[in-house]
PDB file of N, CA and C in Angstrom:
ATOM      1  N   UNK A   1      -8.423 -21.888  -9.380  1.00  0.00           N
ATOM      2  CA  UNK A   1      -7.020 -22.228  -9.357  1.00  0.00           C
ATOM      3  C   UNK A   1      -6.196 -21.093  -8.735  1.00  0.00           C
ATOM      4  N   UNK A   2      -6.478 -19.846  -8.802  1.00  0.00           N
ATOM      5  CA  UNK A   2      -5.866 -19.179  -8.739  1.00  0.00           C
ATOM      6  C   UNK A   2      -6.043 -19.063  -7.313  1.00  0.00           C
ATOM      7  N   UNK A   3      -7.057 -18.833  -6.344  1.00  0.00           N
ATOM      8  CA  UNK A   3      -7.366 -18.768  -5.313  1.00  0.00           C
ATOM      9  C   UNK A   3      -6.585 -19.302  -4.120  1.00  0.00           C
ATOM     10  N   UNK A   4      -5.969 -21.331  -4.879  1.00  0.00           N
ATOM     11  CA  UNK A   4      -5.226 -21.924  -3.988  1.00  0.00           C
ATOM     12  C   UNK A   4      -3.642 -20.882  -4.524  1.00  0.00           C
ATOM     13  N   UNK A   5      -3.584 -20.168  -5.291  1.00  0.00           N
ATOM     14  CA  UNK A   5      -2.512 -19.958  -5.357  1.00  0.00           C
ATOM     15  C   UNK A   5      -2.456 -18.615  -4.574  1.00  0.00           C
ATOM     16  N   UNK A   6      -3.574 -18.186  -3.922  1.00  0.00           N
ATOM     17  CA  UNK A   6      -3.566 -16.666  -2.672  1.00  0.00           C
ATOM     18  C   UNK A   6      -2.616 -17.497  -1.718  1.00  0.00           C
ATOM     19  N   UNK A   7      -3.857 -19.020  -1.064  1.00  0.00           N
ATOM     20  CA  UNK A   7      -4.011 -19.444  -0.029  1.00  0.00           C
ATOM     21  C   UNK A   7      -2.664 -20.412   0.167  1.00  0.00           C
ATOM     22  N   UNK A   8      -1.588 -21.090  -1.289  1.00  0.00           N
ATOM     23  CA  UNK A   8      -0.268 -21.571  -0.653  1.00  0.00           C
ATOM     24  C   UNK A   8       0.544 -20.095  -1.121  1.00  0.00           C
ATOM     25  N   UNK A   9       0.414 -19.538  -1.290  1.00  0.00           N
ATOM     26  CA  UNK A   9       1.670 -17.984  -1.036  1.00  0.00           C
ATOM     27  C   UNK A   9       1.202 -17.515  -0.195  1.00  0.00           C
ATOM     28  N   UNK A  10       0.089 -17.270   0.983  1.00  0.00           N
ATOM     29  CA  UNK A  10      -0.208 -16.820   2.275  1.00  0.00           C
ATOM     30  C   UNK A  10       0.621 -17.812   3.331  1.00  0.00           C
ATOM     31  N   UNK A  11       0.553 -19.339   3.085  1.00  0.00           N
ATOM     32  CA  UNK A  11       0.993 -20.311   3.670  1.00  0.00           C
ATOM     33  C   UNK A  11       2.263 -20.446   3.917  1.00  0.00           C
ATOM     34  N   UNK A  12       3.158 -20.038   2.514  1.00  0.00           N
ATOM     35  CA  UNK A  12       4.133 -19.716   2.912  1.00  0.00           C
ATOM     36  C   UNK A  12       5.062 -18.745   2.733  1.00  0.00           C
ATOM     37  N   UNK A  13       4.009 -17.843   2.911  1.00  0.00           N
ATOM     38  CA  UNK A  13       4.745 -16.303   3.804  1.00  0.00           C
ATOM     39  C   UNK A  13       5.439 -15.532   2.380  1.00  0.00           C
ATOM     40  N   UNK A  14       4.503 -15.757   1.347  1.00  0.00           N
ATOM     41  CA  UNK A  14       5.321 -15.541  -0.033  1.00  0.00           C
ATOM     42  C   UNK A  14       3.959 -14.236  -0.117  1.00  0.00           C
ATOM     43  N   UNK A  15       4.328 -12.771   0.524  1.00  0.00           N
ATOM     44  CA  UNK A  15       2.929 -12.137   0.866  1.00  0.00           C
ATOM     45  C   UNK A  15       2.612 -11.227  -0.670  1.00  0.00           C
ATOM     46  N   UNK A  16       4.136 -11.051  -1.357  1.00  0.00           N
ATOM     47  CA  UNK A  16       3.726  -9.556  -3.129  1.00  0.00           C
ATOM     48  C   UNK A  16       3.071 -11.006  -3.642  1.00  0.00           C
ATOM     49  N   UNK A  17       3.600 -12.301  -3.454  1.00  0.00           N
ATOM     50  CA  UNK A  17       3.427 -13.562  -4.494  1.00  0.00           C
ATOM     51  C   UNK A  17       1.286 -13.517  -4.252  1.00  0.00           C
ATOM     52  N   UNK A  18       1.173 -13.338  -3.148  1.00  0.00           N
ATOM     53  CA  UNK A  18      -0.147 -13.617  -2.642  1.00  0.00           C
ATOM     54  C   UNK A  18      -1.023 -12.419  -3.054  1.00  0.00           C
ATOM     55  N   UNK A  19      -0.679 -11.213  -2.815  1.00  0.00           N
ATOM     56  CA  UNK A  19      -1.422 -10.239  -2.922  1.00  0.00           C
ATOM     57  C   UNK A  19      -1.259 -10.101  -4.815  1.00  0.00           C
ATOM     58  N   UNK A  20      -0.690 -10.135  -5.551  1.00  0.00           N
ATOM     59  CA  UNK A  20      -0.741 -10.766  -7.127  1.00  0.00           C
ATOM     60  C   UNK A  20      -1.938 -11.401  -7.323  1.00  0.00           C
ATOM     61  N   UNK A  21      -1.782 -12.610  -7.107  1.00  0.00           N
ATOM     62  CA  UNK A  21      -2.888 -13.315  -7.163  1.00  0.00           C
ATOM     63  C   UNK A  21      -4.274 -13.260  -6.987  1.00  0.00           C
ATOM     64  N   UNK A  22      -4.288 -12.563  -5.910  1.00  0.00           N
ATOM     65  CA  UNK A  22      -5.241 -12.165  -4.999  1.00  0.00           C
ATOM     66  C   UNK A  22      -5.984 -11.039  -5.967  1.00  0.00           C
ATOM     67  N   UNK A  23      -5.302  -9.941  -6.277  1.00  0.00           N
ATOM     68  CA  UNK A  23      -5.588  -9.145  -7.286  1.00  0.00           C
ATOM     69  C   UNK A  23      -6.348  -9.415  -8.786  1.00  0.00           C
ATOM     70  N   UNK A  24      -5.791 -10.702  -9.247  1.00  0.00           N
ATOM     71  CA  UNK A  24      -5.873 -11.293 -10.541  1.00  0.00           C
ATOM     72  C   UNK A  24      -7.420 -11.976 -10.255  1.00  0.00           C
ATOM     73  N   UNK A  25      -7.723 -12.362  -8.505  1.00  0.00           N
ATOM     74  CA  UNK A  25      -9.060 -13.006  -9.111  1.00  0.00           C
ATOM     75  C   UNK A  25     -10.080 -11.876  -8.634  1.00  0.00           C
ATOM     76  N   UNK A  26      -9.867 -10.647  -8.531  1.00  0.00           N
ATOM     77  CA  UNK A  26     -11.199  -9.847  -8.196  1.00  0.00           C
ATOM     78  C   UNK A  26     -11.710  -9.347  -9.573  1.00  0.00           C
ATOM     79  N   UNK A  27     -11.505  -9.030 -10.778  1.00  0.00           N
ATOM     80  CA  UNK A  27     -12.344  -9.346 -12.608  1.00  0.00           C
ATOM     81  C   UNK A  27     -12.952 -10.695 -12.536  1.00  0.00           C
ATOM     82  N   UNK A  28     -12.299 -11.708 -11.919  1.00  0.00           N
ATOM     83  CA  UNK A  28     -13.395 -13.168 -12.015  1.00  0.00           C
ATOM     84  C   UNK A  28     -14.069 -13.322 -10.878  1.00  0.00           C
ATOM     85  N   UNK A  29     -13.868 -12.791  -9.816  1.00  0.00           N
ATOM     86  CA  UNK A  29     -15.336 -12.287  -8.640  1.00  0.00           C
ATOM     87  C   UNK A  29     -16.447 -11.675  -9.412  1.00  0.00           C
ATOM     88  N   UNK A  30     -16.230 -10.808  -9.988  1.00  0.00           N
ATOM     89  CA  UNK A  30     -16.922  -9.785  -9.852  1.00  0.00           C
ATOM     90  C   UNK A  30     -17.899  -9.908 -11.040  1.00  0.00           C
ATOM     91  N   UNK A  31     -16.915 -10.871 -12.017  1.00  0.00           N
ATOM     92  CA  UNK A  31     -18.041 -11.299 -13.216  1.00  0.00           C
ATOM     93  C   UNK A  31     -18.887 -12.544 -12.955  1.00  0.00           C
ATOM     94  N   UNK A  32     -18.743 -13.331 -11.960  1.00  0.00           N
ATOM     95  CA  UNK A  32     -18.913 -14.539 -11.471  1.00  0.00           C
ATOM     96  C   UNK A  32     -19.927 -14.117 -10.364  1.00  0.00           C
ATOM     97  N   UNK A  33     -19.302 -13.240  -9.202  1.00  0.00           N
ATOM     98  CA  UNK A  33     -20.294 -12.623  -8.574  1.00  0.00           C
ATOM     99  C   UNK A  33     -20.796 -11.446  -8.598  1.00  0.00           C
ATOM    100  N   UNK A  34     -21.553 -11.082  -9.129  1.00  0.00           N
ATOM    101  CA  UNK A  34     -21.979  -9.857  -9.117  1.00  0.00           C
ATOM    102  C   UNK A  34     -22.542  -8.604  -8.490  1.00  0.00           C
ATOM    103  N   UNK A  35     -22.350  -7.918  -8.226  1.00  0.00           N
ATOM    104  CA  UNK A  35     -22.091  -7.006  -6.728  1.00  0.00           C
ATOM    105  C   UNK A  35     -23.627  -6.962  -6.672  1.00  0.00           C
ATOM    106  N   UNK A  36     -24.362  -6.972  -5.515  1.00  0.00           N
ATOM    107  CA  UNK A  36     -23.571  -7.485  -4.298  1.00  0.00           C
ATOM    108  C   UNK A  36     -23.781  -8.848  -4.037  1.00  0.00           C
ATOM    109  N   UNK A  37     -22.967  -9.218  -3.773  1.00  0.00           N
ATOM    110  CA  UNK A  37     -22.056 -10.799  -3.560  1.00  0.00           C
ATOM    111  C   UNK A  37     -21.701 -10.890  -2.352  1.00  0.00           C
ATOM    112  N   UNK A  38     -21.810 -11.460  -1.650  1.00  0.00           N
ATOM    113  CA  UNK A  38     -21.125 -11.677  -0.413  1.00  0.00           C
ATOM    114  C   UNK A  38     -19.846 -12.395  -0.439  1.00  0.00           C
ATOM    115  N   UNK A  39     -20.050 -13.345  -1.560  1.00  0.00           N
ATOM    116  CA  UNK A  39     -18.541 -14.175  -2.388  1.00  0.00           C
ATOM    117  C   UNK A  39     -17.487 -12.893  -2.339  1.00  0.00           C
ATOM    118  N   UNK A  40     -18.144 -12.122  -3.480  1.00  0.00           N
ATOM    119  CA  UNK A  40     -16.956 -10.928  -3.932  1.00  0.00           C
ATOM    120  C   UNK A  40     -16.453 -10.023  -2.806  1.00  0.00           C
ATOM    121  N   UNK A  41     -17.988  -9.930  -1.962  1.00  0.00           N
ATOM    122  CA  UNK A  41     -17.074  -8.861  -0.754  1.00  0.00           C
ATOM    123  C   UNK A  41     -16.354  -9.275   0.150  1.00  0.00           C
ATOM    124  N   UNK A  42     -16.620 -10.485   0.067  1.00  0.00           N
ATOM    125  CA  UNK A  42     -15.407 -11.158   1.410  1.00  0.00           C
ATOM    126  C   UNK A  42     -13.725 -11.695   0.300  1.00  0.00           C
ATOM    127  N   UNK A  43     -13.861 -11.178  -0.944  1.00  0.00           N
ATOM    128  CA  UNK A  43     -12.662 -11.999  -1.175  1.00  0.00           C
ATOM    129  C   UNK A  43     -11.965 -10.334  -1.543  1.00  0.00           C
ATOM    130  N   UNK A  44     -12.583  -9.157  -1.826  1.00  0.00           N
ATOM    131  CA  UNK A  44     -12.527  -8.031  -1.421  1.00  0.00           C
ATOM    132  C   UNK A  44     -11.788  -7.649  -0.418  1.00  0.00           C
ATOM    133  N   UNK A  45     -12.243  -7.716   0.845  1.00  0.00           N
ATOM    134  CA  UNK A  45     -11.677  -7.954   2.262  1.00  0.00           C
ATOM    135  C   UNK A  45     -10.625  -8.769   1.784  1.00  0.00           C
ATOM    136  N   UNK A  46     -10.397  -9.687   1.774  1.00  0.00           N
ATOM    137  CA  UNK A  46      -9.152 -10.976   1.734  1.00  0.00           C
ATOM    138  C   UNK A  46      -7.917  -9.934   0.874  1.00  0.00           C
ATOM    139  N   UNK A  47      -8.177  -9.411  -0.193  1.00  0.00           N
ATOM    140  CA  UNK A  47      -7.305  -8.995  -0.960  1.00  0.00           C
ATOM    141  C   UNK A  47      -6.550  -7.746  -0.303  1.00  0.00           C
ATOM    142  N   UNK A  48      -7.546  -6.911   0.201  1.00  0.00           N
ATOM    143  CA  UNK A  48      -7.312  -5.435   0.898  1.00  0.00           C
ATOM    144  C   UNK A  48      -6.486  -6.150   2.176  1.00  0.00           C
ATOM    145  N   UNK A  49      -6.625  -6.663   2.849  1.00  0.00           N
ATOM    146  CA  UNK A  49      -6.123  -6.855   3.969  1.00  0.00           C
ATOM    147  C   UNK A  49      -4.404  -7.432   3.802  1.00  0.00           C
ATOM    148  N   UNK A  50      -4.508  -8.255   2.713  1.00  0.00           N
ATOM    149  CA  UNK A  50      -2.769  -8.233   2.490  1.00  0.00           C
ATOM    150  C   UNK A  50      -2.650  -7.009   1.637  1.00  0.00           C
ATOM    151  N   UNK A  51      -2.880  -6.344   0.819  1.00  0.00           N
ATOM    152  CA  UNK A  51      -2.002  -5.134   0.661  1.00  0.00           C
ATOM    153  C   UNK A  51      -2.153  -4.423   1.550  1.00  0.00           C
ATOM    154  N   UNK A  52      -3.054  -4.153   2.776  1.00  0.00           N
ATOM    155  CA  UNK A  52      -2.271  -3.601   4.005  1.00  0.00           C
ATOM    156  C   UNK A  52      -1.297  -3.697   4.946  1.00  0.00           C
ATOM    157  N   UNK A  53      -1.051  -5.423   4.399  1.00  0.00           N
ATOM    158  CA  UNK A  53       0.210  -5.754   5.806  1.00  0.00           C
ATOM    159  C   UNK A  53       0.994  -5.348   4.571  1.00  0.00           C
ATOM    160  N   UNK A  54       1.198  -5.462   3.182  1.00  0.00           N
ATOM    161  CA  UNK A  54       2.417  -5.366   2.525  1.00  0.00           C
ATOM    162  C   UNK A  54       2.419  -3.655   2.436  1.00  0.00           C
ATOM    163  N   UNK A  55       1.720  -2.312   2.993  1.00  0.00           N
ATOM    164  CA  UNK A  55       1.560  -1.050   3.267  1.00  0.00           C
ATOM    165  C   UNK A  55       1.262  -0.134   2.012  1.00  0.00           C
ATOM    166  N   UNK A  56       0.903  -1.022   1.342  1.00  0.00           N
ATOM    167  CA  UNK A  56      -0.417  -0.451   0.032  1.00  0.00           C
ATOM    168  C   UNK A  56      -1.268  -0.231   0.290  1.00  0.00           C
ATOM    169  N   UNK A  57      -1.186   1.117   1.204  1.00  0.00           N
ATOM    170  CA  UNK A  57      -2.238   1.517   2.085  1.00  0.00           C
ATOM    171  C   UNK A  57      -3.434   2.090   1.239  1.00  0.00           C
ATOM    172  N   UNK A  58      -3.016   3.034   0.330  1.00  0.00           N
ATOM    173  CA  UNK A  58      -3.916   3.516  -0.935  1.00  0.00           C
ATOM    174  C   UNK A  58      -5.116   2.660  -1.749  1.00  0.00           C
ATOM    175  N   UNK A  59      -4.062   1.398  -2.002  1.00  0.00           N
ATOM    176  CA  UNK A  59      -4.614   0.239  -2.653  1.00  0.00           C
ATOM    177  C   UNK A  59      -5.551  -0.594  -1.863  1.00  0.00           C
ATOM    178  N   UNK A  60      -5.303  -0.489  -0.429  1.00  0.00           N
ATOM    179  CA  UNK A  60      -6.135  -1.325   0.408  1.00  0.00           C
ATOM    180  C   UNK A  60      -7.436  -0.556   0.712  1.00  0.00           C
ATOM    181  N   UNK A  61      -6.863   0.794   1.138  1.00  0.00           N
ATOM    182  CA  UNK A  61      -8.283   1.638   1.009  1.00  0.00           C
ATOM    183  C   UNK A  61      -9.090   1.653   0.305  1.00  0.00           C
ATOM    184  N   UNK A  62      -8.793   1.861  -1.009  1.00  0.00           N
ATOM    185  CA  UNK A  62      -9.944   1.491  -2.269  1.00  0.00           C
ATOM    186  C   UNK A  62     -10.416  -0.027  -2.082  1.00  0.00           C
ATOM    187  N   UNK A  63      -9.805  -1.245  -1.718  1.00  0.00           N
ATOM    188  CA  UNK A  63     -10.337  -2.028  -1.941  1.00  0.00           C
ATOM    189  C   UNK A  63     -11.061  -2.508  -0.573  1.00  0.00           C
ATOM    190  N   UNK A  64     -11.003  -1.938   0.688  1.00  0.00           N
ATOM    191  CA  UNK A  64     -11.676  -1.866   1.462  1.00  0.00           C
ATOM    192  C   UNK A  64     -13.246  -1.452   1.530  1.00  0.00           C
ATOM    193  N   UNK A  65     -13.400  -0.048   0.450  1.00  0.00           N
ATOM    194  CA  UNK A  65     -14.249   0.730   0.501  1.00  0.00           C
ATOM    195  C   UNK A  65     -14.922   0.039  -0.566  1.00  0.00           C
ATOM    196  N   UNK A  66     -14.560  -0.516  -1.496  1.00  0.00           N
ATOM    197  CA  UNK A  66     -15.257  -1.691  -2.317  1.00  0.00           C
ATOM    198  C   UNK A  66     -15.368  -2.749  -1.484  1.00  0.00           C
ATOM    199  N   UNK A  67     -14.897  -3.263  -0.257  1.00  0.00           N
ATOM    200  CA  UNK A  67     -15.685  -4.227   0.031  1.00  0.00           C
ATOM    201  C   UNK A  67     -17.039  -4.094   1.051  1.00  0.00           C
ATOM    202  N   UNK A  68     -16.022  -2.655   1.554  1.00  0.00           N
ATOM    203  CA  UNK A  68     -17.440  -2.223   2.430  1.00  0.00           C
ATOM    204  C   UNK A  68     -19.077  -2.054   1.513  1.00  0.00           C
ATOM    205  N   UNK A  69     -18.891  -1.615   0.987  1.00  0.00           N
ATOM    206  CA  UNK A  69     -20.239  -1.480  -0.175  1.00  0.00           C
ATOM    207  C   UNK A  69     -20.998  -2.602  -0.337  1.00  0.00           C
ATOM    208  N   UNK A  70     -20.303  -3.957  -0.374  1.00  0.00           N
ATOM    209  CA  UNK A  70     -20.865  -4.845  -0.367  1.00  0.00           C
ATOM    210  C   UNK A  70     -21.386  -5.804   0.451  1.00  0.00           C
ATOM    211  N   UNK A  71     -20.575  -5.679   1.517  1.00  0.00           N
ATOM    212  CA  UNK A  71     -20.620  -6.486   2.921  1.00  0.00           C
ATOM    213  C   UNK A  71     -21.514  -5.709   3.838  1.00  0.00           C
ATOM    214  N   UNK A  72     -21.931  -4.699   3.592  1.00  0.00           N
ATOM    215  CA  UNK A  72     -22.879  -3.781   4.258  1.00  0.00           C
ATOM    216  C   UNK A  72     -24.464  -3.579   3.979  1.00  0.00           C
ATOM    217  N   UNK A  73     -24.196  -4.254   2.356  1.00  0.00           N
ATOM    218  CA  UNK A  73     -25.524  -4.901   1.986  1.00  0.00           C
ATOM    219  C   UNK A  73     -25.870  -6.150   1.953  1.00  0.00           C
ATOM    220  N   UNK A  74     -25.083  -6.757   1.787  1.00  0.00           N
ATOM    221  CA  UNK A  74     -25.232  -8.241   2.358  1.00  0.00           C
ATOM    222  C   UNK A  74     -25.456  -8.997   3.482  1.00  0.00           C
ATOM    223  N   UNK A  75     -24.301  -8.022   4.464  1.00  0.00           N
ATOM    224  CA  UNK A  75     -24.277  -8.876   6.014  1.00  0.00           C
ATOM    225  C   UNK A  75     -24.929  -7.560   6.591  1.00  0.00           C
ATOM    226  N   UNK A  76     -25.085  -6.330   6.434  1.00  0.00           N
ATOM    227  CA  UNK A  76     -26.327  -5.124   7.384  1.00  0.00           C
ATOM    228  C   UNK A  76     -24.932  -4.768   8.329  1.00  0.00           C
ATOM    229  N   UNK A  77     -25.227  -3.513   8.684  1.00  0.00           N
ATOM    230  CA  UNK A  77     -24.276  -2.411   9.498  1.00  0.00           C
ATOM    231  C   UNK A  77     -23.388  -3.521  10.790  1.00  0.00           C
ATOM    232  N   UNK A  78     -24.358  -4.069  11.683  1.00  0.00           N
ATOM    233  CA  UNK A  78     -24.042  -4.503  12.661  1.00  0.00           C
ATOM    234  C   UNK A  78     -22.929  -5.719  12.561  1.00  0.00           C
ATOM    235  N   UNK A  79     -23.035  -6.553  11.271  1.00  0.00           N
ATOM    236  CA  UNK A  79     -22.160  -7.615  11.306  1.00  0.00           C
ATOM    237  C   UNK A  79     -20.827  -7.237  11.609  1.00  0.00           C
ATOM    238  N   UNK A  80     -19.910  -8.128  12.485  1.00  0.00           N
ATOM    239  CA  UNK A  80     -18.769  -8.150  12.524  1.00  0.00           C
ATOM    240  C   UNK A  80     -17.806  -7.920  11.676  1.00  0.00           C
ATOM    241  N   UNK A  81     -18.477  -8.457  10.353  1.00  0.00           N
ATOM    242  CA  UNK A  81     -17.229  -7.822   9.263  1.00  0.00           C
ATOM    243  C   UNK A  81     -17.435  -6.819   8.677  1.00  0.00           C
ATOM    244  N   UNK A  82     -18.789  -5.980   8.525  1.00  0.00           N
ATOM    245  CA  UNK A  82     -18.836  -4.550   8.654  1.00  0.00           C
ATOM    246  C   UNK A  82     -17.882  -4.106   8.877  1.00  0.00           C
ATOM    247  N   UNK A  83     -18.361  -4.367  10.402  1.00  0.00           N
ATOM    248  CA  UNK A  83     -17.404  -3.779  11.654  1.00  0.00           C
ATOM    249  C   UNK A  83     -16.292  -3.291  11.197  1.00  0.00           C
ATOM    250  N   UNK A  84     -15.550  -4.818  11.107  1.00  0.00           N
ATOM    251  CA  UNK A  84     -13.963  -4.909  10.933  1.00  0.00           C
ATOM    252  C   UNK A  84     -13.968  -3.759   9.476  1.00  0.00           C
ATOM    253  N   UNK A  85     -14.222  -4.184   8.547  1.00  0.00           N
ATOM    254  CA  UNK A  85     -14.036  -2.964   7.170  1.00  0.00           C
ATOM    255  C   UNK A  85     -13.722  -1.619   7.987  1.00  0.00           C
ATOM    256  N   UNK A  86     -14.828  -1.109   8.727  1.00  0.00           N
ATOM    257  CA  UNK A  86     -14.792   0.052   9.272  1.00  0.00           C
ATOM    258  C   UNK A  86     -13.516   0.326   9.951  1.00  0.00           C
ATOM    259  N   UNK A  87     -13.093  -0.218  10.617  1.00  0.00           N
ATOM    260  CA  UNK A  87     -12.034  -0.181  11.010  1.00  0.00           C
ATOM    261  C   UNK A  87     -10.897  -0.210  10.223  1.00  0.00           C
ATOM    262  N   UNK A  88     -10.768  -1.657   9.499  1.00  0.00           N
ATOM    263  CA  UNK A  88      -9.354  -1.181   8.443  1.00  0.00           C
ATOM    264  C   UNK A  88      -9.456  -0.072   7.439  1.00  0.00           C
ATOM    265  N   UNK A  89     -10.912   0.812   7.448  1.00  0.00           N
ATOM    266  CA  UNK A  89     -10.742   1.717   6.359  1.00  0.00           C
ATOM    267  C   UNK A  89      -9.957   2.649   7.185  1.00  0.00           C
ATOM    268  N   UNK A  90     -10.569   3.280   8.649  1.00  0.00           N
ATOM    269  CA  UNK A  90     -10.094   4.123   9.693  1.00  0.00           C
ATOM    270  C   UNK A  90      -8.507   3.813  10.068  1.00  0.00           C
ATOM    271  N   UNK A  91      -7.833   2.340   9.962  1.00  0.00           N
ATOM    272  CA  UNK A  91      -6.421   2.642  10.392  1.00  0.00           C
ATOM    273  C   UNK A  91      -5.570   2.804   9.037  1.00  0.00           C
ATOM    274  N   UNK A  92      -6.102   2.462   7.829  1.00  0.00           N
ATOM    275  CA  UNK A  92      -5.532   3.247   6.521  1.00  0.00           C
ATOM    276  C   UNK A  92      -5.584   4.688   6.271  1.00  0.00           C
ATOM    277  N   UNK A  93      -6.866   5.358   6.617  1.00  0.00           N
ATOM    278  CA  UNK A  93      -6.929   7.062   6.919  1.00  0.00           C
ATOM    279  C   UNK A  93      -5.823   7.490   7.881  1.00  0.00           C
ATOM    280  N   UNK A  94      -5.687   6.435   8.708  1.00  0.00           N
ATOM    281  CA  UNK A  94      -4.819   7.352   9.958  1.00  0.00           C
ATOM    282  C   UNK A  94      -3.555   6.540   9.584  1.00  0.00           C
ATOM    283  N   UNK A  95      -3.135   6.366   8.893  1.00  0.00           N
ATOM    284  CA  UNK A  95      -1.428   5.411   8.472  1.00  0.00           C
ATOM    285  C   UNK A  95      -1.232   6.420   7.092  1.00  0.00           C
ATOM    286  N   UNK A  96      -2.439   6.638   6.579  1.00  0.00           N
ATOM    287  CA  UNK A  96      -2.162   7.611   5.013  1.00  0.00           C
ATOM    288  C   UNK A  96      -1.553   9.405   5.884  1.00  0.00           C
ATOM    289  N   UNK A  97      -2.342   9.404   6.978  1.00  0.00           N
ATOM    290  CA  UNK A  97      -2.192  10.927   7.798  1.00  0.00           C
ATOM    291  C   UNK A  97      -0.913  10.980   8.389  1.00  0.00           C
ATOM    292  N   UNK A  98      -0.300   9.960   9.301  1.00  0.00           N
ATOM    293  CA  UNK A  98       1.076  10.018   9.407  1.00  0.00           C
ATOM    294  C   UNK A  98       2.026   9.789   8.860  1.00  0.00           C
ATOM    295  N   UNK A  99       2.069   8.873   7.166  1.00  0.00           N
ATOM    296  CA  UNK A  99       2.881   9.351   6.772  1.00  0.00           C
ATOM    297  C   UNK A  99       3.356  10.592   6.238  1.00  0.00           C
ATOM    298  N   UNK A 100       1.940  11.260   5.416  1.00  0.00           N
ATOM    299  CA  UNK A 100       1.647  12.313   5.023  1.00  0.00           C
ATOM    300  C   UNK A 100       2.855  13.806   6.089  1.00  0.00           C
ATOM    301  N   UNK A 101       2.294  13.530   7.103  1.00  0.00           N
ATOM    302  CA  UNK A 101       3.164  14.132   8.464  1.00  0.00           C
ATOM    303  C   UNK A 101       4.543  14.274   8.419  1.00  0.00           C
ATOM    304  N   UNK A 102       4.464  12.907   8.650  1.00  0.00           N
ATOM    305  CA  UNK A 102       5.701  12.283   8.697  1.00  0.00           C
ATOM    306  C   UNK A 102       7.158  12.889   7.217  1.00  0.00           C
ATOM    307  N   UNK A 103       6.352  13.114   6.531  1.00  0.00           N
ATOM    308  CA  UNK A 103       6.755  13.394   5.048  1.00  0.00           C
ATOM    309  C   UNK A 103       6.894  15.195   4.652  1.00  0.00           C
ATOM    310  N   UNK A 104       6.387  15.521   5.678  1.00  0.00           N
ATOM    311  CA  UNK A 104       6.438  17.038   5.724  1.00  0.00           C
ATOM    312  C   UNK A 104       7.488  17.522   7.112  1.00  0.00           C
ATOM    313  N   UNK A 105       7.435  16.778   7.719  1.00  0.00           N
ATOM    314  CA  UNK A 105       8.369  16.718   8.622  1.00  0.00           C
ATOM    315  C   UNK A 105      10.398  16.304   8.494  1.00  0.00           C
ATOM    316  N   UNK A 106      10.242  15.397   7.548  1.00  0.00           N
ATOM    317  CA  UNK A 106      11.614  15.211   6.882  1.00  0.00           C
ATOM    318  C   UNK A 106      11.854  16.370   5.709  1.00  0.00           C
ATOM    319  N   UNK A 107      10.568  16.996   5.132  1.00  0.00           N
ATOM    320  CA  UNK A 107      10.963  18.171   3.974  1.00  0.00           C
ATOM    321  C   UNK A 107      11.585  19.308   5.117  1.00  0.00           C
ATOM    322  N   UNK A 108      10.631  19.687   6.140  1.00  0.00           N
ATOM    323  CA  UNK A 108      11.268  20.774   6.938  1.00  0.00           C
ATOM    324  C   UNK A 108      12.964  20.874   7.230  1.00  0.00           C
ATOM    325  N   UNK A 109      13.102  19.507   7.644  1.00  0.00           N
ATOM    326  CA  UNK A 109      14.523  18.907   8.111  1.00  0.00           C
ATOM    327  C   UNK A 109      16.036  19.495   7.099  1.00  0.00           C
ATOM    328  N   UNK A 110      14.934  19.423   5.773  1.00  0.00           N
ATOM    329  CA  UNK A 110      15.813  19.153   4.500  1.00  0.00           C
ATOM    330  C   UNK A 110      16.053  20.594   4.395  1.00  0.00           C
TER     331      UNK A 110
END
C-alpha cells in the first residue's frame, strides 16, 4: 500500500510526500527481503534517488551505499545499475564537497 503511495506522490510531483513514504517502506523491504535482495536494493536506489533531487544529499549517500552493497551482489560490478549507484554515490561526494566550500567561503566573507 504504501508503495502506490511513493508511486501517486512521484506522479504528482508531491516529492517530501514521496520520499516519506518511500522511507517508511525500507523496515518492510528489508524484513520481507532480506539483504541481499535485489527487491530491497532496487527500492534502496528508488528511495536515495528522491532524497537526492529533494538535496538530502547525506541521506541519499547512506542510502545509496546501502543499495550499492546489494545490487553489486545481486546484479555483479558490470550491471548498469551498479553503474548508475556508482555514480550517484560520486555526484553526492562532489555536491557534499562544494557545499562544504561553498560554506567556508561565505564564513570568510563574514
Amino acid at each position: 500500500m504504501t508503495d502506490m503511495a511513493v508511486d501517486a506522490s512521484v506522479h504528482l510531483g508531491h516529492w517530501e510526500e514521496a520520499v516519506g513514504y518511500g522511507e517508511k517502506t525500507l523496515p518492510v523491504y528489508r524484513q520481507y527481503y532480506p539483504d541481499p535482495h535485489p527487491v530491497h536494493g532496487v527500492q534502496l536506489m528508488r528511495v536515495g534517488k528522491l532524497q537526492h533531487y529533494l538535496e538530502h544529499i547525506e541521506d541519499a549517500l547512506d542510502t545509496f551505499k546501502q543499495a550499492y552493497r546489494i545490487v553489486k551482489l545481486t546484479h555483479g560490478d558490470d550491471h548498469p545499475m551498479t553503474t548508475d549507484l556508482l555514480m550517484k554515490m560520486e555526484e553526492c561526494r562532489s555536491e557534499t564537497v562544494q557545499r562544504s566550500s561553498s560554506s567556508h567561503k561565505k564564513e570568510k566573507k563574514l
